[in-house]
């Protein structure tokens, strides 16, 4: 198998209005463009406040277009809103269809599968877990199909936050931070 170079970035928090992290991103772009990888995956929180400021998503997409290589992304809570992580505390910026659509306008699908050499790469929107949105059920079906299509190949699963803390039987269905 030929070598495949993948770089994962996360929590870039890009914003035109509040450019706190643009200098960091400039350094990433310079470094990666000096020797472009085969793929960059941004695993969420691409924008600083995408749920409320769509221009943050637009700016983040413009910044990712500066890379001289293919880019795949999945949303984090700063991109399309958050999922419920505790039954007594609803998220301040919940995932909504409108917020998901704004993300997709700038970054494409919020879930994807791609083959890279002998590997199967899968990106999913962890923010959907526990929401009860139709998109959550659709994503579970997508994930099952993408894993089945992997066959015996190794799989790399990209998501913004963990599915669980310790085991699948935990009382809180949607993980928050660990």
JSON list of C-alpha atoms in Angstrom, two decimals:
[
{"chain": "A", "resi": 1, "resn": "UNK", "atom": "CA", "xyz": [0.00, 0.00, 0.00]},
{"chain": "A", "resi": 2, "resn": "UNK", "atom": "CA", "xyz": [1.21, 3.49, -0.82]},
{"chain": "A", "resi": 3, "resn": "UNK", "atom": "CA", "xyz": [1.67, 5.86, 2.08]},
{"chain": "A", "resi": 4, "resn": "UNK", "atom": "CA", "xyz": [-1.31, 8.05, 2.90]},
{"chain": "A", "resi": 5, "resn": "UNK", "atom": "CA", "xyz": [-0.69, 11.16, 4.98]},
{"chain": "A", "resi": 6, "resn": "UNK", "atom": "CA", "xyz": [-3.65, 12.44, 6.98]},
{"chain": "A", "resi": 7, "resn": "UNK", "atom": "CA", "xyz": [-3.65, 15.42, 9.32]},
{"chain": "A", "resi": 8, "resn": "UNK", "atom": "CA", "xyz": [-6.44, 15.93, 11.84]},
{"chain": "A", "resi": 9, "resn": "UNK", "atom": "CA", "xyz": [-7.14, 19.37, 13.28]},
{"chain": "A", "resi": 10, "resn": "UNK", "atom": "CA", "xyz": [-9.86, 20.36, 15.70]},
{"chain": "A", "resi": 11, "resn": "UNK", "atom": "CA", "xyz": [-11.23, 23.35, 17.58]},
{"chain": "A", "resi": 12, "resn": "UNK", "atom": "CA", "xyz": [-9.89, 25.96, 15.17]},
{"chain": "A", "resi": 13, "resn": "UNK", "atom": "CA", "xyz": [-12.62, 28.42, 16.32]},
{"chain": "A", "resi": 14, "resn": "UNK", "atom": "CA", "xyz": [-12.27, 30.72, 13.31]},
{"chain": "A", "resi": 15, "resn": "UNK", "atom": "CA", "xyz": [-14.12, 34.04, 13.06]},
{"chain": "A", "resi": 16, "resn": "UNK", "atom": "CA", "xyz": [-13.75, 37.15, 10.96]},
{"chain": "A", "resi": 17, "resn": "UNK", "atom": "CA", "xyz": [-15.43, 39.31, 13.63]},
{"chain": "A", "resi": 18, "resn": "UNK", "atom": "CA", "xyz": [-13.41, 37.86, 16.53]},
{"chain": "A", "resi": 19, "resn": "UNK", "atom": "CA", "xyz": [-10.12, 36.69, 14.98]},
{"chain": "A", "resi": 20, "resn": "UNK", "atom": "CA", "xyz": [-8.63, 35.36, 18.22]},
{"chain": "A", "resi": 21, "resn": "UNK", "atom": "CA", "xyz": [-7.28, 32.18, 16.60]},
{"chain": "A", "resi": 22, "resn": "UNK", "atom": "CA", "xyz": [-6.52, 33.27, 13.03]},
{"chain": "A", "resi": 23, "resn": "UNK", "atom": "CA", "xyz": [-2.80, 33.61, 13.74]},
{"chain": "A", "resi": 24, "resn": "UNK", "atom": "CA", "xyz": [-2.75, 29.97, 14.87]},
{"chain": "A", "resi": 25, "resn": "UNK", "atom": "CA", "xyz": [-4.60, 28.95, 11.70]},
{"chain": "A", "resi": 26, "resn": "UNK", "atom": "CA", "xyz": [-2.14, 30.93, 9.55]},
{"chain": "A", "resi": 27, "resn": "UNK", "atom": "CA", "xyz": [0.69, 28.86, 11.07]},
{"chain": "A", "resi": 28, "resn": "UNK", "atom": "CA", "xyz": [-1.19, 25.62, 10.32]},
{"chain": "A", "resi": 29, "resn": "UNK", "atom": "CA", "xyz": [-1.77, 26.66, 6.71]},
{"chain": "A", "resi": 30, "resn": "UNK", "atom": "CA", "xyz": [1.88, 27.61, 6.24]},
{"chain": "A", "resi": 31, "resn": "UNK", "atom": "CA", "xyz": [3.07, 24.33, 7.74]},
{"chain": "A", "resi": 32, "resn": "UNK", "atom": "CA", "xyz": [0.67, 22.10, 5.79]},
{"chain": "A", "resi": 33, "resn": "UNK", "atom": "CA", "xyz": [1.11, 23.88, 2.47]},
{"chain": "A", "resi": 34, "resn": "UNK", "atom": "CA", "xyz": [4.89, 23.41, 2.73]},
{"chain": "A", "resi": 35, "resn": "UNK", "atom": "CA", "xyz": [4.33, 19.64, 2.44]},
{"chain": "A", "resi": 36, "resn": "UNK", "atom": "CA", "xyz": [0.64, 19.03, 1.75]},
{"chain": "A", "resi": 37, "resn": "UNK", "atom": "CA", "xyz": [-0.88, 15.87, 3.22]},
{"chain": "A", "resi": 38, "resn": "UNK", "atom": "CA", "xyz": [-3.26, 13.69, 1.25]},
{"chain": "A", "resi": 39, "resn": "UNK", "atom": "CA", "xyz": [-6.15, 14.83, 3.42]},
{"chain": "A", "resi": 40, "resn": "UNK", "atom": "CA", "xyz": [-6.93, 17.20, 6.30]},
{"chain": "A", "resi": 41, "resn": "UNK", "atom": "CA", "xyz": [-9.86, 16.35, 8.58]},
{"chain": "A", "resi": 42, "resn": "UNK", "atom": "CA", "xyz": [-11.23, 19.06, 10.84]},
{"chain": "A", "resi": 43, "resn": "UNK", "atom": "CA", "xyz": [-13.13, 17.27, 13.57]},
{"chain": "A", "resi": 44, "resn": "UNK", "atom": "CA", "xyz": [-15.29, 20.13, 14.72]},
{"chain": "A", "resi": 45, "resn": "UNK", "atom": "CA", "xyz": [-15.54, 23.56, 16.27]},
{"chain": "A", "resi": 46, "resn": "UNK", "atom": "CA", "xyz": [-14.31, 24.88, 12.96]},
{"chain": "A", "resi": 47, "resn": "UNK", "atom": "CA", "xyz": [-15.99, 28.23, 13.60]},
{"chain": "A", "resi": 48, "resn": "UNK", "atom": "CA", "xyz": [-16.10, 30.31, 16.77]},
{"chain": "A", "resi": 49, "resn": "UNK", "atom": "CA", "xyz": [-19.89, 30.81, 16.89]},
{"chain": "A", "resi": 50, "resn": "UNK", "atom": "CA", "xyz": [-21.45, 29.17, 13.84]},
{"chain": "A", "resi": 51, "resn": "UNK", "atom": "CA", "xyz": [-24.84, 28.51, 15.51]},
{"chain": "A", "resi": 52, "resn": "UNK", "atom": "CA", "xyz": [-25.43, 32.26, 15.87]},
{"chain": "A", "resi": 53, "resn": "UNK", "atom": "CA", "xyz": [-23.09, 33.89, 13.33]},
{"chain": "A", "resi": 54, "resn": "UNK", "atom": "CA", "xyz": [-23.20, 32.26, 9.90]},
{"chain": "A", "resi": 55, "resn": "UNK", "atom": "CA", "xyz": [-20.36, 34.48, 8.76]},
{"chain": "A", "resi": 56, "resn": "UNK", "atom": "CA", "xyz": [-18.12, 32.55, 11.18]},
{"chain": "A", "resi": 57, "resn": "UNK", "atom": "CA", "xyz": [-18.88, 29.43, 9.13]},
{"chain": "A", "resi": 58, "resn": "UNK", "atom": "CA", "xyz": [-18.29, 31.32, 5.87]},
{"chain": "A", "resi": 59, "resn": "UNK", "atom": "CA", "xyz": [-14.97, 32.68, 7.11]},
{"chain": "A", "resi": 60, "resn": "UNK", "atom": "CA", "xyz": [-13.88, 29.27, 8.39]},
{"chain": "A", "resi": 61, "resn": "UNK", "atom": "CA", "xyz": [-14.67, 27.74, 4.99]},
{"chain": "A", "resi": 62, "resn": "UNK", "atom": "CA", "xyz": [-12.66, 30.48, 3.26]},
{"chain": "A", "resi": 63, "resn": "UNK", "atom": "CA", "xyz": [-9.73, 29.77, 5.57]},
{"chain": "A", "resi": 64, "resn": "UNK", "atom": "CA", "xyz": [-9.85, 26.02, 4.90]},
{"chain": "A", "resi": 65, "resn": "UNK", "atom": "CA", "xyz": [-9.87, 26.73, 1.15]},
{"chain": "A", "resi": 66, "resn": "UNK", "atom": "CA", "xyz": [-6.35, 28.15, 1.60]},
{"chain": "A", "resi": 67, "resn": "UNK", "atom": "CA", "xyz": [-5.04, 24.62, 2.12]},
{"chain": "A", "resi": 68, "resn": "UNK", "atom": "CA", "xyz": [-3.37, 23.01, -0.90]},
{"chain": "A", "resi": 69, "resn": "UNK", "atom": "CA", "xyz": [-4.96, 19.62, -0.24]},
{"chain": "A", "resi": 70, "resn": "UNK", "atom": "CA", "xyz": [-8.39, 18.04, 0.14]},
{"chain": "A", "resi": 71, "resn": "UNK", "atom": "CA", "xyz": [-10.29, 18.85, 3.34]},
{"chain": "A", "resi": 72, "resn": "UNK", "atom": "CA", "xyz": [-13.13, 16.99, 5.06]},
{"chain": "A", "resi": 73, "resn": "UNK", "atom": "CA", "xyz": [-14.94, 18.33, 8.08]},
{"chain": "A", "resi": 74, "resn": "UNK", "atom": "CA", "xyz": [-17.53, 17.39, 10.65]},
{"chain": "A", "resi": 75, "resn": "UNK", "atom": "CA", "xyz": [-19.41, 19.86, 12.84]},
{"chain": "A", "resi": 76, "resn": "UNK", "atom": "CA", "xyz": [-18.82, 20.53, 16.49]},
{"chain": "A", "resi": 77, "resn": "UNK", "atom": "CA", "xyz": [-21.05, 22.38, 18.93]},
{"chain": "A", "resi": 78, "resn": "UNK", "atom": "CA", "xyz": [-19.53, 25.70, 17.80]},
{"chain": "A", "resi": 79, "resn": "UNK", "atom": "CA", "xyz": [-20.62, 24.92, 14.22]},
{"chain": "A", "resi": 80, "resn": "UNK", "atom": "CA", "xyz": [-24.19, 23.58, 14.27]},
{"chain": "A", "resi": 81, "resn": "UNK", "atom": "CA", "xyz": [-25.21, 23.65, 17.93]},
{"chain": "A", "resi": 82, "resn": "UNK", "atom": "CA", "xyz": [-25.01, 21.13, 20.74]},
{"chain": "A", "resi": 83, "resn": "UNK", "atom": "CA", "xyz": [-26.82, 17.96, 21.67]},
{"chain": "A", "resi": 84, "resn": "UNK", "atom": "CA", "xyz": [-28.49, 17.39, 25.02]},
{"chain": "A", "resi": 85, "resn": "UNK", "atom": "CA", "xyz": [-25.92, 16.03, 27.46]},
{"chain": "A", "resi": 86, "resn": "UNK", "atom": "CA", "xyz": [-27.94, 16.14, 30.67]},
{"chain": "A", "resi": 87, "resn": "UNK", "atom": "CA", "xyz": [-31.70, 15.70, 31.10]},
{"chain": "A", "resi": 88, "resn": "UNK", "atom": "CA", "xyz": [-31.98, 18.71, 33.44]},
{"chain": "A", "resi": 89, "resn": "UNK", "atom": "CA", "xyz": [-29.84, 21.11, 31.40]},
{"chain": "A", "resi": 90, "resn": "UNK", "atom": "CA", "xyz": [-30.84, 21.72, 27.79]},
{"chain": "A", "resi": 91, "resn": "UNK", "atom": "CA", "xyz": [-28.03, 23.04, 25.58]},
{"chain": "A", "resi": 92, "resn": "UNK", "atom": "CA", "xyz": [-27.71, 26.83, 25.24]},
{"chain": "A", "resi": 93, "resn": "UNK", "atom": "CA", "xyz": [-27.39, 26.46, 21.46]},
{"chain": "A", "resi": 94, "resn": "UNK", "atom": "CA", "xyz": [-29.24, 23.27, 20.51]},
{"chain": "A", "resi": 95, "resn": "UNK", "atom": "CA", "xyz": [-28.80, 21.61, 17.14]},
{"chain": "A", "resi": 96, "resn": "UNK", "atom": "CA", "xyz": [-31.60, 22.68, 14.80]},
{"chain": "A", "resi": 97, "resn": "UNK", "atom": "CA", "xyz": [-32.38, 21.99, 11.16]},
{"chain": "A", "resi": 98, "resn": "UNK", "atom": "CA", "xyz": [-31.58, 25.63, 10.31]},
{"chain": "A", "resi": 99, "resn": "UNK", "atom": "CA", "xyz": [-28.17, 25.42, 12.01]},
{"chain": "A", "resi": 100, "resn": "UNK", "atom": "CA", "xyz": [-27.40, 22.11, 10.29]},
{"chain": "A", "resi": 101, "resn": "UNK", "atom": "CA", "xyz": [-28.32, 23.64, 6.94]},
{"chain": "A", "resi": 102, "resn": "UNK", "atom": "CA", "xyz": [-26.06, 26.65, 7.55]},
{"chain": "A", "resi": 103, "resn": "UNK", "atom": "CA", "xyz": [-23.17, 24.28, 8.29]},
{"chain": "A", "resi": 104, "resn": "UNK", "atom": "CA", "xyz": [-23.85, 22.27, 5.11]},
{"chain": "A", "resi": 105, "resn": "UNK", "atom": "CA", "xyz": [-23.94, 25.44, 3.00]},
{"chain": "A", "resi": 106, "resn": "UNK", "atom": "CA", "xyz": [-20.31, 26.06, 3.88]},
{"chain": "A", "resi": 107, "resn": "UNK", "atom": "CA", "xyz": [-18.82, 22.59, 4.50]},
{"chain": "A", "resi": 108, "resn": "UNK", "atom": "CA", "xyz": [-21.01, 20.08, 2.70]},
{"chain": "A", "resi": 109, "resn": "UNK", "atom": "CA", "xyz": [-22.44, 17.00, 4.31]},
{"chain": "A", "resi": 110, "resn": "UNK", "atom": "CA", "xyz": [-22.10, 16.63, 8.06]},
{"chain": "A", "resi": 111, "resn": "UNK", "atom": "CA", "xyz": [-21.29, 12.92, 7.71]},
{"chain": "A", "resi": 112, "resn": "UNK", "atom": "CA", "xyz": [-19.15, 11.13, 5.16]},
{"chain": "A", "resi": 113, "resn": "UNK", "atom": "CA", "xyz": [-17.18, 8.01, 4.37]},
{"chain": "A", "resi": 114, "resn": "UNK", "atom": "CA", "xyz": [-14.05, 7.79, 2.25]},
{"chain": "A", "resi": 115, "resn": "UNK", "atom": "CA", "xyz": [-11.47, 5.18, 1.44]},
{"chain": "A", "resi": 116, "resn": "UNK", "atom": "CA", "xyz": [-7.79, 5.96, 1.93]},
{"chain": "A", "resi": 117, "resn": "UNK", "atom": "CA", "xyz": [-5.54, 3.13, 0.86]},
{"chain": "A", "resi": 118, "resn": "UNK", "atom": "CA", "xyz": [-6.47, 0.15, 3.00]},
{"chain": "A", "resi": 119, "resn": "UNK", "atom": "CA", "xyz": [-8.40, 2.32, 5.47]},
{"chain": "A", "resi": 120, "resn": "UNK", "atom": "CA", "xyz": [-12.05, 3.29, 5.67]},
{"chain": "A", "resi": 121, "resn": "UNK", "atom": "CA", "xyz": [-12.47, 6.84, 7.04]},
{"chain": "A", "resi": 122, "resn": "UNK", "atom": "CA", "xyz": [-15.84, 7.82, 8.50]},
{"chain": "A", "resi": 123, "resn": "UNK", "atom": "CA", "xyz": [-16.90, 11.23, 9.81]},
{"chain": "A", "resi": 124, "resn": "UNK", "atom": "CA", "xyz": [-20.14, 11.70, 11.74]},
{"chain": "A", "resi": 125, "resn": "UNK", "atom": "CA", "xyz": [-21.96, 14.54, 13.48]},
{"chain": "A", "resi": 126, "resn": "UNK", "atom": "CA", "xyz": [-21.72, 13.73, 17.20]},
{"chain": "A", "resi": 127, "resn": "UNK", "atom": "CA", "xyz": [-23.93, 16.74, 17.93]},
{"chain": "A", "resi": 128, "resn": "UNK", "atom": "CA", "xyz": [-26.94, 14.77, 16.61]},
{"chain": "A", "resi": 129, "resn": "UNK", "atom": "CA", "xyz": [-26.76, 12.07, 19.29]},
{"chain": "A", "resi": 130, "resn": "UNK", "atom": "CA", "xyz": [-29.63, 12.28, 21.73]},
{"chain": "A", "resi": 131, "resn": "UNK", "atom": "CA", "xyz": [-31.47, 15.02, 19.82]},
{"chain": "A", "resi": 132, "resn": "UNK", "atom": "CA", "xyz": [-34.33, 12.87, 18.55]},
{"chain": "A", "resi": 133, "resn": "UNK", "atom": "CA", "xyz": [-34.12, 14.65, 15.20]},
{"chain": "A", "resi": 134, "resn": "UNK", "atom": "CA", "xyz": [-34.85, 12.54, 12.12]},
{"chain": "A", "resi": 135, "resn": "UNK", "atom": "CA", "xyz": [-31.24, 13.18, 11.10]},
{"chain": "A", "resi": 136, "resn": "UNK", "atom": "CA", "xyz": [-30.05, 11.24, 14.16]},
{"chain": "A", "resi": 137, "resn": "UNK", "atom": "CA", "xyz": [-31.77, 8.03, 13.02]},
{"chain": "A", "resi": 138, "resn": "UNK", "atom": "CA", "xyz": [-30.55, 8.62, 9.47]},
{"chain": "A", "resi": 139, "resn": "UNK", "atom": "CA", "xyz": [-27.00, 8.99, 10.76]},
{"chain": "A", "resi": 140, "resn": "UNK", "atom": "CA", "xyz": [-27.16, 5.71, 12.73]},
{"chain": "A", "resi": 141, "resn": "UNK", "atom": "CA", "xyz": [-28.21, 3.96, 9.51]},
{"chain": "A", "resi": 142, "resn": "UNK", "atom": "CA", "xyz": [-25.43, 5.72, 7.60]},
{"chain": "A", "resi": 143, "resn": "UNK", "atom": "CA", "xyz": [-22.87, 4.64, 10.22]},
{"chain": "A", "resi": 144, "resn": "UNK", "atom": "CA", "xyz": [-24.03, 1.01, 10.17]},
{"chain": "A", "resi": 145, "resn": "UNK", "atom": "CA", "xyz": [-23.81, 0.96, 6.36]},
{"chain": "A", "resi": 146, "resn": "UNK", "atom": "CA", "xyz": [-20.40, 2.67, 6.30]},
{"chain": "A", "resi": 147, "resn": "UNK", "atom": "CA", "xyz": [-19.01, 0.19, 8.83]},
{"chain": "A", "resi": 148, "resn": "UNK", "atom": "CA", "xyz": [-20.46, -2.76, 6.89]},
{"chain": "A", "resi": 149, "resn": "UNK", "atom": "CA", "xyz": [-18.87, -1.42, 3.69]},
{"chain": "A", "resi": 150, "resn": "UNK", "atom": "CA", "xyz": [-15.49, -1.38, 5.45]},
{"chain": "A", "resi": 151, "resn": "UNK", "atom": "CA", "xyz": [-15.40, -5.14, 5.54]},
{"chain": "A", "resi": 152, "resn": "UNK", "atom": "CA", "xyz": [-12.16, -6.28, 7.15]},
{"chain": "A", "resi": 153, "resn": "UNK", "atom": "CA", "xyz": [-10.39, -2.96, 6.57]},
{"chain": "A", "resi": 154, "resn": "UNK", "atom": "CA", "xyz": [-9.38, -0.87, 9.56]},
{"chain": "A", "resi": 155, "resn": "UNK", "atom": "CA", "xyz": [-11.70, 2.06, 10.29]},
{"chain": "A", "resi": 156, "resn": "UNK", "atom": "CA", "xyz": [-10.90, 5.56, 11.53]},
{"chain": "A", "resi": 157, "resn": "UNK", "atom": "CA", "xyz": [-14.01, 7.20, 13.01]},
{"chain": "A", "resi": 158, "resn": "UNK", "atom": "CA", "xyz": [-13.96, 10.98, 13.32]},
{"chain": "A", "resi": 159, "resn": "UNK", "atom": "CA", "xyz": [-16.38, 12.74, 15.65]},
{"chain": "A", "resi": 160, "resn": "UNK", "atom": "CA", "xyz": [-16.22, 15.89, 17.73]},
{"chain": "A", "resi": 161, "resn": "UNK", "atom": "CA", "xyz": [-16.83, 14.39, 21.14]},
{"chain": "A", "resi": 162, "resn": "UNK", "atom": "CA", "xyz": [-16.91, 10.88, 22.58]},
{"chain": "A", "resi": 163, "resn": "UNK", "atom": "CA", "xyz": [-19.89, 8.62, 22.27]},
{"chain": "A", "resi": 164, "resn": "UNK", "atom": "CA", "xyz": [-19.62, 7.68, 25.95]},
{"chain": "A", "resi": 165, "resn": "UNK", "atom": "CA", "xyz": [-17.35, 8.04, 28.96]},
{"chain": "A", "resi": 166, "resn": "UNK", "atom": "CA", "xyz": [-16.72, 4.42, 29.94]},
{"chain": "A", "resi": 167, "resn": "UNK", "atom": "CA", "xyz": [-19.21, 2.03, 28.33]},
{"chain": "A", "resi": 168, "resn": "UNK", "atom": "CA", "xyz": [-22.29, 1.99, 26.09]},
{"chain": "A", "resi": 169, "resn": "UNK", "atom": "CA", "xyz": [-24.63, 1.25, 29.02]},
{"chain": "A", "resi": 170, "resn": "UNK", "atom": "CA", "xyz": [-24.16, 4.61, 30.71]},
{"chain": "A", "resi": 171, "resn": "UNK", "atom": "CA", "xyz": [-27.31, 6.39, 31.92]},
{"chain": "A", "resi": 172, "resn": "UNK", "atom": "CA", "xyz": [-26.66, 9.59, 29.96]},
{"chain": "A", "resi": 173, "resn": "UNK", "atom": "CA", "xyz": [-27.00, 8.71, 26.29]},
{"chain": "A", "resi": 174, "resn": "UNK", "atom": "CA", "xyz": [-25.08, 11.65, 24.87]},
{"chain": "A", "resi": 175, "resn": "UNK", "atom": "CA", "xyz": [-21.59, 12.37, 26.10]},
{"chain": "A", "resi": 176, "resn": "UNK", "atom": "CA", "xyz": [-20.55, 15.93, 26.84]},
{"chain": "A", "resi": 177, "resn": "UNK", "atom": "CA", "xyz": [-16.97, 16.41, 27.99]},
{"chain": "A", "resi": 178, "resn": "UNK", "atom": "CA", "xyz": [-14.55, 14.04, 29.66]}
]
